[in-house]
């Protein structure tokens, strides 16, 4: 399967206008005319490659840590490219989207993915964005606000452990009321209650009935797999966020409110 880079839905901008974690359509095609590229050239090649070895080293370390913390990937990507979300000079006339950050699965069969960064390598905000997108390598088909929260929480944690400045990102995520900020704080607080349970969350990815070709997290199944006492501790955290998150979350990204939680049952 191929995911295009046509951007849709509600995205959060940082102070420089960079997309925090862009959403993209499956199978929608690119936003410029067919035949604009030479035969055999792929769309990701329109964008500038990242040459900074420090970013490559950081990405590989983040991949290892994300797999250690959240589990093995559903698709083993042997080739992951890093590119800036900035068109190469010879292709700027195409008018493709720029200044976004996302992970694209180019080919599942070839194990090929691309991470795009919406900022220059010298910009300290790029480290957080890179660590966030690395988490999406674990399951490229998973489009869920709990996943976005996991990715943001991991990015903050990973960067801080390595002395990378993320104070500005933390300020936005701690104080915002958008879906990215709320999902980050939801995951942060769930980790504070039961880290082991959160580490097993990605194992509950299922097909998203409302978005063919995509997956969502079966939060109800995740909670239902636990003993009552453990589940109730996590429910108590979720009740602080589910209504607000459901109110601001875009329709293109799943967010499942467990029936038992919504109805106040056990």
Short mmCIF file of C-alpha atoms in Angstrom, two decimals:
data_model
loop_
_atom_site.label_atom_id
_atom_site.label_comp_id
_atom_site.label_asym_id
_atom_site.label_seq_id
_atom_site.Cartn_x
_atom_site.Cartn_y
_atom_site.Cartn_z
CA UNK A 1 0.00 0.00 0.00
CA UNK A 2 1.07 3.57 -0.62
CA UNK A 3 0.30 6.64 1.44
CA UNK A 4 0.34 9.93 -0.44
CA UNK A 5 1.48 13.23 0.96
CA UNK A 6 -1.72 15.12 0.18
CA UNK A 7 -2.39 16.94 3.45
CA UNK A 8 -5.86 16.94 4.94
CA UNK A 9 -7.69 17.55 8.16
CA UNK A 10 -6.85 19.69 11.15
CA UNK A 11 -3.15 20.13 11.82
CA UNK A 12 -1.38 21.98 14.61
CA UNK A 13 1.17 24.64 13.74
CA UNK A 14 4.13 25.59 15.86
CA UNK A 15 5.43 29.15 16.09
CA UNK A 16 7.22 28.84 12.76
CA UNK A 17 4.20 27.46 10.92
CA UNK A 18 5.52 23.88 10.85
CA UNK A 19 3.00 21.05 10.89
CA UNK A 20 3.49 19.13 14.11
CA UNK A 21 2.28 15.81 12.74
CA UNK A 22 0.63 16.06 9.36
CA UNK A 23 -2.27 13.88 8.28
CA UNK A 24 -2.34 12.42 4.81
CA UNK A 25 -4.72 10.50 2.58
CA UNK A 26 -4.24 6.92 1.50
CA UNK A 27 -4.29 6.39 -2.24
CA UNK A 28 -5.32 9.96 -3.03
CA UNK A 29 -2.43 10.77 -5.34
CA UNK A 30 -0.26 13.87 -5.37
CA UNK A 31 -1.49 17.41 -5.63
CA UNK A 32 0.24 18.28 -8.92
CA UNK A 33 -0.46 17.11 -12.44
CA UNK A 34 0.42 13.64 -13.67
CA UNK A 35 3.48 13.39 -15.86
CA UNK A 36 5.25 16.25 -14.08
CA UNK A 37 8.13 13.99 -13.05
CA UNK A 38 10.48 11.96 -15.26
CA UNK A 39 9.64 8.30 -15.71
CA UNK A 40 10.81 6.26 -12.72
CA UNK A 41 11.19 9.21 -10.35
CA UNK A 42 9.27 8.97 -7.05
CA UNK A 43 7.54 11.92 -5.41
CA UNK A 44 9.67 11.87 -2.29
CA UNK A 45 12.69 12.57 -4.50
CA UNK A 46 11.29 16.05 -5.12
CA UNK A 47 12.32 16.96 -1.57
CA UNK A 48 15.80 17.81 -0.29
CA UNK A 49 17.68 14.94 1.40
CA UNK A 50 19.01 15.45 4.92
CA UNK A 51 22.81 15.25 4.94
CA UNK A 52 23.34 16.07 8.63
CA UNK A 53 24.81 12.88 10.15
CA UNK A 54 23.80 13.97 13.66
CA UNK A 55 20.14 13.78 12.65
CA UNK A 56 20.65 10.33 11.13
CA UNK A 57 22.37 9.09 14.29
CA UNK A 58 19.59 10.57 16.42
CA UNK A 59 16.95 8.86 14.27
CA UNK A 60 18.58 5.45 14.59
CA UNK A 61 18.88 5.82 18.36
CA UNK A 62 15.23 6.88 18.57
CA UNK A 63 14.16 3.87 16.49
CA UNK A 64 15.95 1.49 18.84
CA UNK A 65 14.48 3.15 21.93
CA UNK A 66 10.94 3.32 20.53
CA UNK A 67 11.05 -0.40 19.71
CA UNK A 68 12.41 -1.20 23.16
CA UNK A 69 9.69 0.86 24.83
CA UNK A 70 6.67 0.22 22.58
CA UNK A 71 7.38 -3.06 20.79
CA UNK A 72 8.47 -4.35 17.40
CA UNK A 73 7.19 -2.64 14.23
CA UNK A 74 4.30 -4.12 12.28
CA UNK A 75 6.30 -3.49 9.09
CA UNK A 76 10.06 -3.86 9.13
CA UNK A 77 11.45 -0.88 7.23
CA UNK A 78 15.02 -1.62 6.25
CA UNK A 79 15.38 1.65 4.39
CA UNK A 80 14.21 4.87 6.03
CA UNK A 81 15.17 8.14 4.36
CA UNK A 82 15.36 11.56 5.97
CA UNK A 83 14.27 14.51 3.87
CA UNK A 84 13.43 18.14 4.51
CA UNK A 85 9.88 19.11 3.57
CA UNK A 86 11.35 21.59 1.13
CA UNK A 87 11.34 21.07 -2.62
CA UNK A 88 14.68 20.83 -4.35
CA UNK A 89 15.42 23.92 -6.44
CA UNK A 90 14.80 22.18 -9.76
CA UNK A 91 11.32 21.05 -8.67
CA UNK A 92 9.96 24.13 -6.90
CA UNK A 93 7.92 25.03 -9.95
CA UNK A 94 5.65 22.06 -9.13
CA UNK A 95 4.17 23.86 -6.14
CA UNK A 96 4.18 20.80 -3.87
CA UNK A 97 3.37 21.09 -0.16
CA UNK A 98 6.26 22.18 2.05
CA UNK A 99 7.08 22.86 5.73
CA UNK A 100 5.35 19.79 7.15
CA UNK A 101 6.59 16.89 9.27
CA UNK A 102 5.33 13.38 8.63
CA UNK A 103 6.24 9.76 8.03
CA UNK A 104 5.41 8.20 4.66
CA UNK A 105 5.37 4.52 3.81
CA UNK A 106 6.74 4.44 0.27
CA UNK A 107 6.63 0.66 -0.18
CA UNK A 108 5.72 -2.00 2.33
CA UNK A 109 7.06 -4.71 0.03
CA UNK A 110 10.44 -2.99 -0.30
CA UNK A 111 10.54 -1.95 3.37
CA UNK A 112 10.99 1.68 2.36
CA UNK A 113 9.82 4.72 4.32
CA UNK A 114 10.56 8.43 4.46
CA UNK A 115 10.52 10.90 7.35
CA UNK A 116 10.07 14.54 6.36
CA UNK A 117 11.20 17.38 8.61
CA UNK A 118 9.55 20.77 8.34
CA UNK A 119 12.51 22.69 9.77
CA UNK A 120 16.20 23.04 8.98
CA UNK A 121 18.70 20.82 10.72
CA UNK A 122 20.06 23.77 12.69
CA UNK A 123 16.62 24.44 14.20
CA UNK A 124 16.39 22.85 17.64
CA UNK A 125 12.70 22.11 17.06
CA UNK A 126 13.66 19.49 14.50
CA UNK A 127 14.84 16.99 17.11
CA UNK A 128 11.40 16.75 18.69
CA UNK A 129 9.71 16.45 15.28
CA UNK A 130 12.09 13.68 14.25
CA UNK A 131 11.58 11.69 17.46
CA UNK A 132 7.80 12.09 17.08
CA UNK A 133 7.78 10.77 13.51
CA UNK A 134 10.04 7.84 14.44
CA UNK A 135 7.21 6.42 16.57
CA UNK A 136 4.99 6.29 13.47
CA UNK A 137 7.50 3.88 11.93
CA UNK A 138 6.21 1.28 14.40
CA UNK A 139 2.88 1.10 12.56
CA UNK A 140 2.52 3.28 9.45
CA UNK A 141 -1.16 2.34 9.05
CA UNK A 142 -2.17 3.42 12.56
CA UNK A 143 -3.98 6.76 12.58
CA UNK A 144 -5.25 7.38 16.09
CA UNK A 145 -5.06 10.24 18.59
CA UNK A 146 -3.73 7.91 21.27
CA UNK A 147 -0.88 7.12 18.88
CA UNK A 148 -0.23 10.84 18.42
CA UNK A 149 -0.11 11.22 22.18
CA UNK A 150 2.34 8.33 22.45
CA UNK A 151 4.54 9.86 19.75
CA UNK A 152 4.63 13.27 21.42
CA UNK A 153 5.22 11.82 24.88
CA UNK A 154 8.04 9.63 23.58
CA UNK A 155 9.60 12.57 21.73
CA UNK A 156 9.68 14.76 24.84
CA UNK A 157 11.07 11.93 26.98
CA UNK A 158 13.68 10.83 24.45
CA UNK A 159 14.92 14.36 23.78
CA UNK A 160 15.15 15.28 27.46
CA UNK A 161 17.09 12.12 28.27
CA UNK A 162 19.65 13.18 25.66
CA UNK A 163 19.88 16.79 26.75
CA UNK A 164 18.01 18.14 23.73
CA UNK A 165 16.06 21.32 24.45
CA UNK A 166 12.31 20.75 24.16
CA UNK A 167 11.07 23.34 26.66
CA UNK A 168 9.09 25.20 23.99
CA UNK A 169 7.42 22.02 22.74
CA UNK A 170 6.64 20.98 26.32
CA UNK A 171 5.11 24.40 27.02
CA UNK A 172 2.78 24.09 24.02
CA UNK A 173 1.79 20.52 24.82
CA UNK A 174 1.30 21.19 28.53
CA UNK A 175 -0.82 24.29 27.99
CA UNK A 176 -2.73 23.72 24.75
CA UNK A 177 -6.30 22.54 24.30
CA UNK A 178 -5.88 21.15 20.79
CA UNK A 179 -5.95 17.41 20.08
CA UNK A 180 -2.16 17.03 20.00
CA UNK A 181 -1.75 18.71 23.39
CA UNK A 182 -4.63 16.83 25.01
CA UNK A 183 -3.51 13.46 23.65
CA UNK A 184 0.02 14.14 24.92
CA UNK A 185 -1.21 14.92 28.43
CA UNK A 186 -3.55 11.93 28.40
CA UNK A 187 -0.66 9.58 27.61
CA UNK A 188 1.65 11.37 30.05
CA UNK A 189 -0.83 10.87 32.88
CA UNK A 190 -1.58 7.26 31.91
CA UNK A 191 2.15 6.52 32.00
CA UNK A 192 2.30 8.07 35.45
CA UNK A 193 -0.35 5.61 36.66
CA UNK A 194 0.67 2.43 34.80
CA UNK A 195 3.65 2.61 32.45
CA UNK A 196 3.61 -1.10 31.65
CA UNK A 197 0.00 -0.91 30.46
CA UNK A 198 0.78 1.99 28.12
CA UNK A 199 3.79 0.16 26.74
CA UNK A 200 1.44 -2.59 25.55
CA UNK A 201 -1.10 -0.29 23.91
CA UNK A 202 0.09 -0.62 20.30
CA UNK A 203 -0.59 -4.36 20.38
CA UNK A 204 -4.30 -3.45 20.28
CA UNK A 205 -4.28 -1.92 16.79
CA UNK A 206 -7.25 -3.09 14.70
CA UNK A 207 -8.72 -2.22 11.31
CA UNK A 208 -10.54 1.12 11.33
CA UNK A 209 -14.02 0.35 10.02
CA UNK A 210 -14.62 4.00 9.17
CA UNK A 211 -11.34 4.54 7.31
CA UNK A 212 -10.57 1.65 4.92
CA UNK A 213 -6.86 0.92 4.71
CA UNK A 214 -6.13 2.46 8.10
CA UNK A 215 -5.99 1.16 11.65
CA UNK A 216 -7.12 2.50 15.01
CA UNK A 217 -6.41 1.53 18.61
CA UNK A 218 -8.96 -0.71 20.30
CA UNK A 219 -8.90 1.17 23.59
CA UNK A 220 -11.84 -0.81 24.91
CA UNK A 221 -10.07 -4.09 24.20
CA UNK A 222 -6.92 -2.74 25.84
CA UNK A 223 -8.77 -1.79 29.01
CA UNK A 224 -10.78 -5.00 28.97
CA UNK A 225 -7.61 -7.09 29.00
CA UNK A 226 -6.78 -5.89 32.52
CA UNK A 227 -7.93 -6.73 36.00
CA UNK A 228 -10.69 -4.44 37.28
CA UNK A 229 -8.55 -2.56 39.80
CA UNK A 230 -5.86 -1.82 37.23
CA UNK A 231 -8.43 -0.80 34.62
CA UNK A 232 -10.22 1.56 36.99
CA UNK A 233 -7.00 3.44 37.74
CA UNK A 234 -6.55 4.10 34.03
CA UNK A 235 -10.22 4.98 33.58
CA UNK A 236 -9.92 7.60 36.27
CA UNK A 237 -7.23 9.33 34.22
CA UNK A 238 -9.10 9.02 30.93
CA UNK A 239 -12.25 10.65 32.32
CA UNK A 240 -10.29 13.90 32.65
CA UNK A 241 -9.60 14.03 28.90
CA UNK A 242 -12.00 12.01 26.76
CA UNK A 243 -14.76 14.60 26.38
CA UNK A 244 -12.37 17.44 25.58
CA UNK A 245 -10.32 15.32 23.19
CA UNK A 246 -13.38 13.95 21.41
CA UNK A 247 -14.65 17.52 20.95
CA UNK A 248 -11.53 18.81 19.18
CA UNK A 249 -10.24 15.68 17.41
CA UNK A 250 -10.48 15.67 13.62
CA UNK A 251 -12.64 13.01 11.96
CA UNK A 252 -9.73 11.69 9.89
CA UNK A 253 -7.94 10.40 13.00
CA UNK A 254 -9.61 7.82 15.23
CA UNK A 255 -10.31 8.26 18.91
CA UNK A 256 -12.32 5.55 20.62
CA UNK A 257 -14.19 6.30 23.83
CA UNK A 258 -14.81 2.96 25.58
CA UNK A 259 -18.53 2.27 25.97
CA UNK A 260 -18.12 1.33 29.62
CA UNK A 261 -16.31 4.57 30.31
CA UNK A 262 -18.74 6.70 28.34
CA UNK A 263 -21.76 5.14 30.04
CA UNK A 264 -20.21 5.17 33.50
CA UNK A 265 -20.24 1.39 33.79
CA UNK A 266 -17.63 -1.09 34.99
#
